[in-house]
Structure formats: C-alpha cells, structure tokens
Coordinates of C-alpha atoms in Angstrom, one line a residue:
M259 CA 1.0 -16.6 -17.0
K260 CA 3.8 -16.2 -14.5
N261 CA 3.3 -14.4 -11.2
L262 CA 3.1 -10.6 -11.2
V263 CA 6.7 -10.3 -10.1
A264 CA 8.1 -12.4 -12.9
L265 CA 5.8 -10.6 -15.4
L266 CA 6.9 -7.2 -14.2
C267 CA 10.6 -8.1 -14.4
M268 CA 10.4 -9.7 -17.9
T269 CA 8.3 -7.0 -19.5
S270 CA 10.2 -4.0 -18.0
S271 CA 13.0 -4.8 -20.4
L272 CA 10.6 -4.2 -23.3
V273 CA 9.9 -0.6 -22.4
G274 CA 12.0 1.4 -24.9
S275 CA 14.0 4.5 -24.3
D276 CA 17.4 5.9 -25.3
S277 CA 18.2 6.8 -21.7
S278 CA 18.3 4.7 -18.5
Y279 CA 16.5 5.6 -15.3
K280 CA 16.7 4.1 -11.8
C281 CA 13.7 2.8 -9.8
F282 CA 13.5 1.4 -6.3
S283 CA 13.4 -2.4 -6.5
C284 CA 12.2 -5.0 -4.0
W285 CA 9.3 -7.3 -3.3
S286 CA 7.9 -8.7 -0.1
Y287 CA 5.3 -11.3 0.5
N288 CA 3.2 -10.8 3.6
S289 CA 4.8 -7.4 4.5
T290 CA 4.1 -3.8 3.5
T291 CA 7.8 -3.0 3.7
C292 CA 10.8 -4.4 1.9
N293 CA 14.5 -3.7 1.6
V294 CA 14.9 -1.5 -1.4
S295 CA 17.8 -1.1 -3.8
A296 CA 18.1 0.9 -7.0
T297 CA 17.9 -0.9 -10.3
E298 CA 18.5 0.4 -13.9
C299 CA 15.4 0.5 -16.1
L300 CA 14.8 1.2 -19.7
G301 CA 12.2 4.0 -19.9
D302 CA 11.4 6.6 -17.4
R303 CA 8.6 4.9 -15.4
C304 CA 8.7 3.1 -12.1
M305 CA 5.9 1.2 -10.3
T306 CA 4.7 0.0 -7.0
A307 CA 2.2 -2.9 -6.8
S308 CA 0.3 -3.4 -3.6
Q309 CA -1.7 -6.5 -2.7
Y310 CA -4.2 -7.5 -0.1
F311 CA -5.0 -11.2 0.3
N312 CA -7.4 -12.5 3.0
I313 CA -8.4 -16.1 3.5
G314 CA -10.3 -17.1 6.6
D315 CA -8.6 -15.4 9.6
K316 CA -5.3 -14.8 7.8
T317 CA -4.5 -11.5 6.0
F318 CA -1.5 -11.0 3.8
K319 CA -0.4 -7.6 2.6
S320 CA 2.4 -7.6 0.0
V321 CA 4.3 -5.1 -2.0
Y322 CA 6.5 -5.0 -5.2
R323 CA 8.6 -2.1 -6.5
G324 CA 10.5 -2.0 -9.7
C325 CA 10.6 -0.9 -13.4
A326 CA 7.2 -0.1 -14.8
N327 CA 5.3 -2.4 -17.1
K328 CA 3.1 0.2 -18.8
T329 CA 0.3 -2.4 -19.5
L330 CA -0.2 -2.8 -15.7
C331 CA -0.1 0.9 -14.7
G332 CA -3.3 1.9 -13.0
T333 CA -4.6 -1.7 -12.7
K334 CA -7.0 -2.2 -9.8
G335 CA -8.0 -5.9 -9.4
S336 CA -10.4 -7.4 -6.9
G337 CA -12.1 -10.7 -6.3
I338 CA -14.0 -12.9 -3.9
V339 CA -13.7 -16.7 -3.9
K340 CA -15.5 -18.5 -1.1
N341 CA -13.9 -17.2 2.1
M342 CA -11.0 -15.5 0.3
K343 CA -10.8 -11.9 -0.8
F344 CA -8.0 -10.4 -2.8
R345 CA -7.2 -7.0 -4.3
F346 CA -4.2 -5.4 -6.0
Y347 CA -3.3 -2.0 -7.3
V348 CA -0.4 -0.9 -9.6
F349 CA 0.8 2.7 -9.2
C350 CA 3.2 4.1 -11.8
C351 CA 5.2 7.2 -11.7
T352 CA 7.7 9.0 -14.0
G353 CA 11.4 9.8 -13.1
N354 CA 14.4 8.5 -11.3
L355 CA 13.6 6.7 -8.0
C356 CA 10.0 8.1 -8.0
N357 CA 8.4 4.8 -6.6
N358 CA 9.1 5.6 -2.9
Q359 CA 5.5 5.8 -1.8
S360 CA 4.3 3.7 1.1
Y361 CA 2.0 0.6 0.7
E362 CA -1.3 1.8 -0.5
L363 CA -4.5 0.3 -1.8
P364 CA -7.6 2.3 -2.8
L365 CA -10.5 1.7 -0.4
D366 CA -12.5 -1.4 -1.1
N367 CA -16.1 -0.8 -2.3
L368 CA -18.3 -3.1 -0.3
T369 CA -21.6 -2.1 -1.9
I370 CA -23.4 -5.1 -3.2
N371 CA -23.9 -4.5 -7.0
G372 CA -26.6 -7.1 -7.8
V373 CA -24.3 -9.7 -9.5
K374 CA -24.2 -13.1 -7.8
C375 CA -21.7 -15.8 -8.7
P376 CA -21.2 -19.5 -7.8
T377 CA -18.4 -19.7 -5.3
A378 CA -16.0 -22.5 -4.5
L379 CA -12.3 -23.2 -3.7
C380 CA -10.8 -26.7 -3.9
T381 CA -7.2 -27.6 -3.5
G382 CA -5.4 -30.7 -4.8
T383 CA -7.5 -31.0 -8.0
L384 CA -7.8 -29.5 -11.5
E385 CA -11.4 -30.8 -11.8
E386 CA -14.2 -28.3 -11.6
C387 CA -14.8 -27.3 -8.0
K388 CA -18.6 -27.6 -7.6
S389 CA -20.7 -25.8 -5.0
D390 CA -24.4 -24.8 -4.6
K391 CA -23.3 -21.7 -2.8
E392 CA -23.3 -18.2 -4.3
V393 CA -21.5 -15.0 -3.3
N394 CA -22.8 -11.4 -3.7
C395 CA -20.4 -9.4 -5.8
T396 CA -19.5 -5.9 -4.6
G397 CA -18.1 -2.7 -6.1
S398 CA -16.6 -3.2 -9.5
M399 CA -16.7 -7.0 -9.4
D400 CA -19.2 -7.6 -12.2
Q401 CA -18.0 -10.9 -13.6
C402 CA -18.1 -14.5 -12.5
M403 CA -14.8 -16.5 -12.8
D404 CA -14.0 -20.2 -13.1
Y405 CA -10.3 -20.9 -12.8
R406 CA -8.2 -24.0 -12.5
A407 CA -4.4 -24.2 -12.5
K408 CA -1.3 -25.6 -10.8
L409 CA 0.4 -22.8 -8.8
K410 CA 3.6 -22.5 -7.0
N411 CA 2.9 -21.1 -3.5
P412 CA 5.2 -18.5 -1.8
D413 CA 6.7 -21.3 0.3
G414 CA 7.8 -23.1 -2.9
T415 CA 5.3 -25.9 -2.7
V416 CA 3.2 -26.6 -5.8
E417 CA -0.5 -27.2 -5.5
K418 CA -3.5 -27.6 -7.8
Y419 CA -6.3 -25.1 -7.3
S420 CA -9.9 -24.9 -8.7
A421 CA -11.8 -21.7 -7.9
K422 CA -15.1 -19.9 -8.7
G423 CA -16.2 -16.5 -7.6
C424 CA -16.6 -12.8 -8.3
V425 CA -14.0 -10.7 -10.0
N426 CA -13.6 -7.3 -11.8
S427 CA -12.3 -7.0 -15.3
D428 CA -8.7 -6.3 -14.2
C429 CA -8.6 -9.3 -11.9
C430 CA -10.0 -11.5 -14.7
R431 CA -7.2 -10.3 -17.0
Y432 CA -4.5 -11.2 -14.5
N433 CA -6.3 -13.8 -12.3
F434 CA -4.4 -15.7 -9.6
G435 CA -1.1 -15.4 -11.4
S436 CA -1.2 -11.7 -10.4
N437 CA -0.8 -12.5 -6.7
I438 CA 2.6 -11.4 -5.4
G439 CA 4.6 -14.5 -4.5
F440 CA 2.5 -17.0 -6.5
E441 CA 3.6 -18.4 -9.8
E442 CA 1.2 -20.1 -12.3
I443 CA 2.9 -23.3 -13.4
D444 CA 0.2 -24.7 -15.7
R445 CA -3.3 -23.3 -16.4
E446 CA -6.0 -25.8 -17.0
Y447 CA -9.0 -23.5 -17.5
L448 CA -10.0 -19.8 -17.1
K449 CA -13.4 -18.4 -18.0
C450 CA -14.9 -15.0 -16.9

C-alpha cells in the first residue's frame, strides 16, 4: 500500500460524477499549514487528513487536503509502538472548496482499556522485532499489531522497519502506509 497521499490522489479519480468540483489541494509534512491551490475533482466531496506522529521527544503534525476518497472519510486511526504514538483523522465535506478547515484531530482518549500488546520497534531489518516489553492500550486501540516493511521516509531515504504495538481497527486497516509523507515500498508482514 502506498502512503496516504498517493492513495488519496489515485483513488480520487475513481469517484464518479457527471460534474466537476474544486477542492483545496496541498500536503505538508511536519506542519499544520500548507500552501493551497484549487484542483478539479470528480465528485462533489473534498477532504482534509490530519496526522499527529510522536517519537521520543519529537512531534510531527502533518496535513493533506484534496479530492475525497470516500473509503477514508471519517477514518480515525491511532496506535502506540514502543516510544512512538501516531493518530490520523480524515474529514470529508461536500461542495466546492469546502475543505478549508484548520488542522484538527479529535482528542486522544488516554484511558487504559485493559488490552496489552507486545511492543517493539526495530530499524534496518525485516526480521521479527522481539521484545519482552508490553504496552497498555488506550481508548479505541483494541488490537495488537505486528508489521514489517520497507518504507520510504519523508526525506527520501528507504529504511526497513519491524514494529509491534497497539492499534485500533482503522489504523490496522491503513497501518504505517497511512502516515503522511511515508511510502510503503514493500510489505513483508502485517498481522492484527
């Protein structure tokens, strides 16, 4: 699966309609604002995808605006992998240039829900990343994930990742390929 930006661009052309609408279009990795332009879309829906990505002491907030992919509308993904947290939200609206809202993510539910998952993050390998540590899942994160893939980072470098942690159902469906700016090159394994 390609990153969310590529997925959104490719599938927006599949939305059928006899008339054309315009949506604001832009994407920005590690910024909540981006230089917008108008783009023609098939269908009458636009979208804004907001993302929060935290690893260690670094926090990245990213945004994408463009033509809607109806399968992603309303998606709220969240996950915890070792010392990394990530969330994304896809808001869709109907009409010309309707996706002008500011960066927004629903509040994170930090309530421990009783699910515990093994947690590990390894780079440079597609082998299983093993760890005897567990993480307490929170909010809607009710599934354990084991993921291994080669990803293209936002800076253009390609790296192998092996990760385990807590995710919710939306995050499992779109996994690390959903991160704005990342591109999944080759998936080795995914199990939720």
